């Protein structure tokens, strides 16, 4: 059930998601890109995980990879990752992430200057504030990989943005204690 929608020009994905998050009213929030989908039971599974892990700022699951025709080609499997793992660029697939609204408000919305790793930048900021929780055995979403998808068509641009995030972490005092032990792996 949709409470609101808009189709208008914006500066990119981050601004569009931020507009939606500003209008969202739930205690648990997420976004889904246009070519991705939630699997049956995703919303109830994420809600149950948030209830079971009240200390977690976000919960996440494994994510299926689909080809252009919607056939499963892989399952992206994650693990009990935390801040240090994210700092080493262990990437969590966005469609499988659900966040507490209160934590999103503390961390701040997506930074509109990022176009490829905007979600990872947000997960890092959130993981500084609260633990993140992987849900073993859950697969809440599917992400499509096709020639027009940003993660395929513009894959090379992700590396430059990763270095930009690393520079941001190096300049952010809150990351300094953890960065000393993971800097080499991050690079």
Coordinates of C-alpha atoms in Angstrom, one line a residue:
X1 CA 0.0 0.0 0.0
X2 CA 1.5 3.3 -1.1
X3 CA 0.9 6.4 1.0
X4 CA 2.7 8.8 -1.3
X5 CA 4.7 8.9 -4.5
X6 CA 6.3 11.4 -6.8
X7 CA 8.1 11.4 -10.1
X8 CA 10.3 14.4 -10.6
X9 CA 13.7 15.5 -11.5
X10 CA 16.3 15.3 -8.8
X11 CA 20.1 15.2 -8.5
X12 CA 20.3 11.4 -8.4
X13 CA 19.5 8.3 -6.4
X14 CA 20.6 9.7 -3.0
X15 CA 18.3 12.7 -3.2
X16 CA 15.4 10.5 -4.4
X17 CA 15.8 8.1 -1.6
X18 CA 16.2 10.9 0.9
X19 CA 12.9 12.4 -0.3
X20 CA 11.2 9.0 0.3
X21 CA 12.7 8.5 3.7
X22 CA 11.5 12.0 4.7
X23 CA 8.0 10.9 4.0
X24 CA 8.2 7.4 5.4
X25 CA 6.4 6.9 8.7
X26 CA 7.5 3.5 10.0
X27 CA 9.8 2.6 12.8
X28 CA 11.8 0.4 10.4
X29 CA 12.7 1.8 7.0
X30 CA 14.4 0.7 3.9
X31 CA 14.4 1.5 0.2
X32 CA 14.3 -0.7 -2.9
X33 CA 15.9 0.3 -6.2
X34 CA 13.7 0.0 -9.3
X35 CA 15.1 -3.2 -10.6
X36 CA 15.3 -5.1 -7.2
X37 CA 12.6 -6.8 -5.3
X38 CA 11.6 -8.1 -1.9
X39 CA 11.1 -11.8 -1.5
X40 CA 8.0 -13.2 0.3
X41 CA 8.3 -12.8 4.1
X42 CA 10.9 -10.0 3.9
X43 CA 9.0 -7.4 5.8
X44 CA 7.8 -9.7 8.6
X45 CA 11.3 -11.2 8.7
X46 CA 13.0 -7.8 9.1
X47 CA 10.5 -6.7 11.7
X48 CA 11.1 -9.9 13.7
X49 CA 14.9 -9.4 13.4
X50 CA 14.6 -5.9 14.7
X51 CA 12.5 -7.1 17.6
X52 CA 14.9 -9.9 18.4
X53 CA 17.9 -7.5 18.3
X54 CA 16.8 -4.3 19.9
X55 CA 20.4 -3.0 20.1
X56 CA 20.9 -3.2 16.3
X57 CA 20.8 0.0 14.3
X58 CA 20.2 -2.1 11.1
X59 CA 19.6 -5.7 10.3
X60 CA 20.5 -7.4 7.0
X61 CA 20.2 -10.7 5.2
X62 CA 21.7 -12.5 2.3
X63 CA 20.5 -11.3 -1.2
X64 CA 19.7 -13.3 -4.3
X65 CA 21.4 -12.1 -7.6
X66 CA 19.1 -12.2 -10.6
X67 CA 19.9 -11.9 -14.3
X68 CA 18.1 -9.6 -16.7
X69 CA 15.3 -12.2 -17.2
X70 CA 14.8 -12.7 -13.4
X71 CA 16.6 -16.0 -13.1
X72 CA 18.6 -16.6 -9.9
X73 CA 22.3 -16.7 -10.8
X74 CA 23.8 -16.5 -7.3
X75 CA 23.2 -15.8 -3.6
X76 CA 25.3 -13.0 -2.1
X77 CA 26.1 -14.4 1.3
X78 CA 27.3 -12.2 4.1
X79 CA 28.1 -12.9 7.8
X80 CA 28.4 -11.4 11.3
X81 CA 30.0 -8.3 10.0
X82 CA 30.5 -5.1 12.1
X83 CA 32.1 -1.7 11.7
X84 CA 35.6 -3.1 11.1
X85 CA 34.3 -5.3 8.3
X86 CA 32.5 -2.4 6.7
X87 CA 35.7 -0.3 7.0
X88 CA 37.5 -3.1 5.0
X89 CA 34.8 -2.7 2.3
X90 CA 32.9 -5.8 2.9
X91 CA 29.9 -4.6 1.1
X92 CA 26.3 -5.4 2.2
X93 CA 23.8 -5.5 -0.6
X94 CA 21.3 -2.7 0.0
X95 CA 18.0 -4.5 -0.8
X96 CA 18.6 -6.8 2.2
X97 CA 19.0 -4.0 4.7
X98 CA 16.4 -2.6 7.0
X99 CA 17.2 0.2 9.4
X100 CA 15.6 1.7 12.5
X101 CA 14.3 5.1 11.7
X102 CA 15.8 6.5 14.9
X103 CA 19.2 5.3 13.9
X104 CA 18.9 6.8 10.4
X105 CA 17.9 10.1 11.9
X106 CA 21.0 10.0 14.2
X107 CA 23.4 9.0 11.4
X108 CA 21.9 11.4 8.9
X109 CA 20.4 10.7 5.5
X110 CA 22.3 9.6 2.4
X111 CA 25.1 12.0 1.2
X112 CA 24.0 13.2 -2.2
X113 CA 27.6 13.6 -3.3
X114 CA 28.0 9.8 -3.5
X115 CA 26.5 7.9 -6.5
X116 CA 27.8 4.4 -6.2
X117 CA 28.6 3.6 -2.6
X118 CA 26.1 5.9 -1.0
X119 CA 24.6 3.0 0.9
X120 CA 27.9 1.8 2.2
X121 CA 28.7 5.3 3.4
X122 CA 25.5 5.3 5.4
X123 CA 26.1 1.8 6.8
X124 CA 29.5 3.0 8.1
X125 CA 28.0 6.0 9.8
X126 CA 25.2 3.9 11.4
X127 CA 27.7 1.2 12.5
X128 CA 29.6 3.9 14.4
X129 CA 26.5 4.5 16.5
X130 CA 25.1 1.0 17.0
X131 CA 25.8 -2.7 16.2
X132 CA 24.6 -4.1 12.9
X133 CA 23.0 -7.5 12.8
X134 CA 23.3 -10.2 10.2
X135 CA 20.3 -12.6 10.2
X136 CA 21.6 -16.1 9.5
X137 CA 19.6 -18.1 7.0
X138 CA 17.5 -15.2 5.9
X139 CA 17.2 -14.0 2.3
X140 CA 14.9 -11.0 2.1
X141 CA 15.6 -9.5 -1.3
X142 CA 16.9 -10.0 -4.8
X143 CA 19.1 -7.6 -6.8
X144 CA 19.2 -7.6 -10.6
X145 CA 22.4 -7.7 -12.5
X146 CA 22.0 -6.7 -16.2
X147 CA 24.0 -4.6 -18.7
X148 CA 22.1 -1.4 -17.8
X149 CA 22.4 -1.8 -14.1
X150 CA 24.7 0.7 -12.4
X151 CA 26.7 -2.1 -10.7
X152 CA 27.4 -3.6 -14.1
X153 CA 27.5 -0.6 -16.5
X154 CA 29.5 1.7 -14.3
X155 CA 31.4 -0.9 -12.2
X156 CA 34.8 0.9 -12.6
X157 CA 33.4 4.0 -10.8
X158 CA 32.9 2.1 -7.6
X159 CA 36.6 1.9 -6.9
X160 CA 37.1 5.7 -7.1
X161 CA 34.3 6.2 -4.6
X162 CA 35.7 3.5 -2.3
X163 CA 39.0 5.5 -2.1
X164 CA 37.0 8.7 -1.4
X165 CA 35.2 6.9 1.5
X166 CA 38.6 5.7 2.8
X167 CA 39.9 9.3 2.7
X168 CA 36.7 10.4 4.6
X169 CA 37.3 7.7 7.2
X170 CA 40.9 8.8 7.6
X171 CA 39.7 12.4 8.2
X172 CA 36.9 11.4 10.6
X173 CA 38.2 11.2 14.2
X174 CA 35.5 8.6 15.3
X175 CA 37.1 6.1 12.9
X176 CA 40.7 6.5 14.0
X177 CA 40.8 3.8 16.7
X178 CA 39.5 1.1 14.4
X179 CA 41.2 2.4 11.3
X180 CA 44.7 1.7 12.7
X181 CA 44.0 -2.0 12.7
X182 CA 42.2 -2.3 9.4
X183 CA 43.9 0.4 7.2
X184 CA 45.9 -2.1 5.2
X185 CA 42.9 -4.3 4.4
X186 CA 40.8 -1.3 3.6
X187 CA 43.3 -0.1 1.0

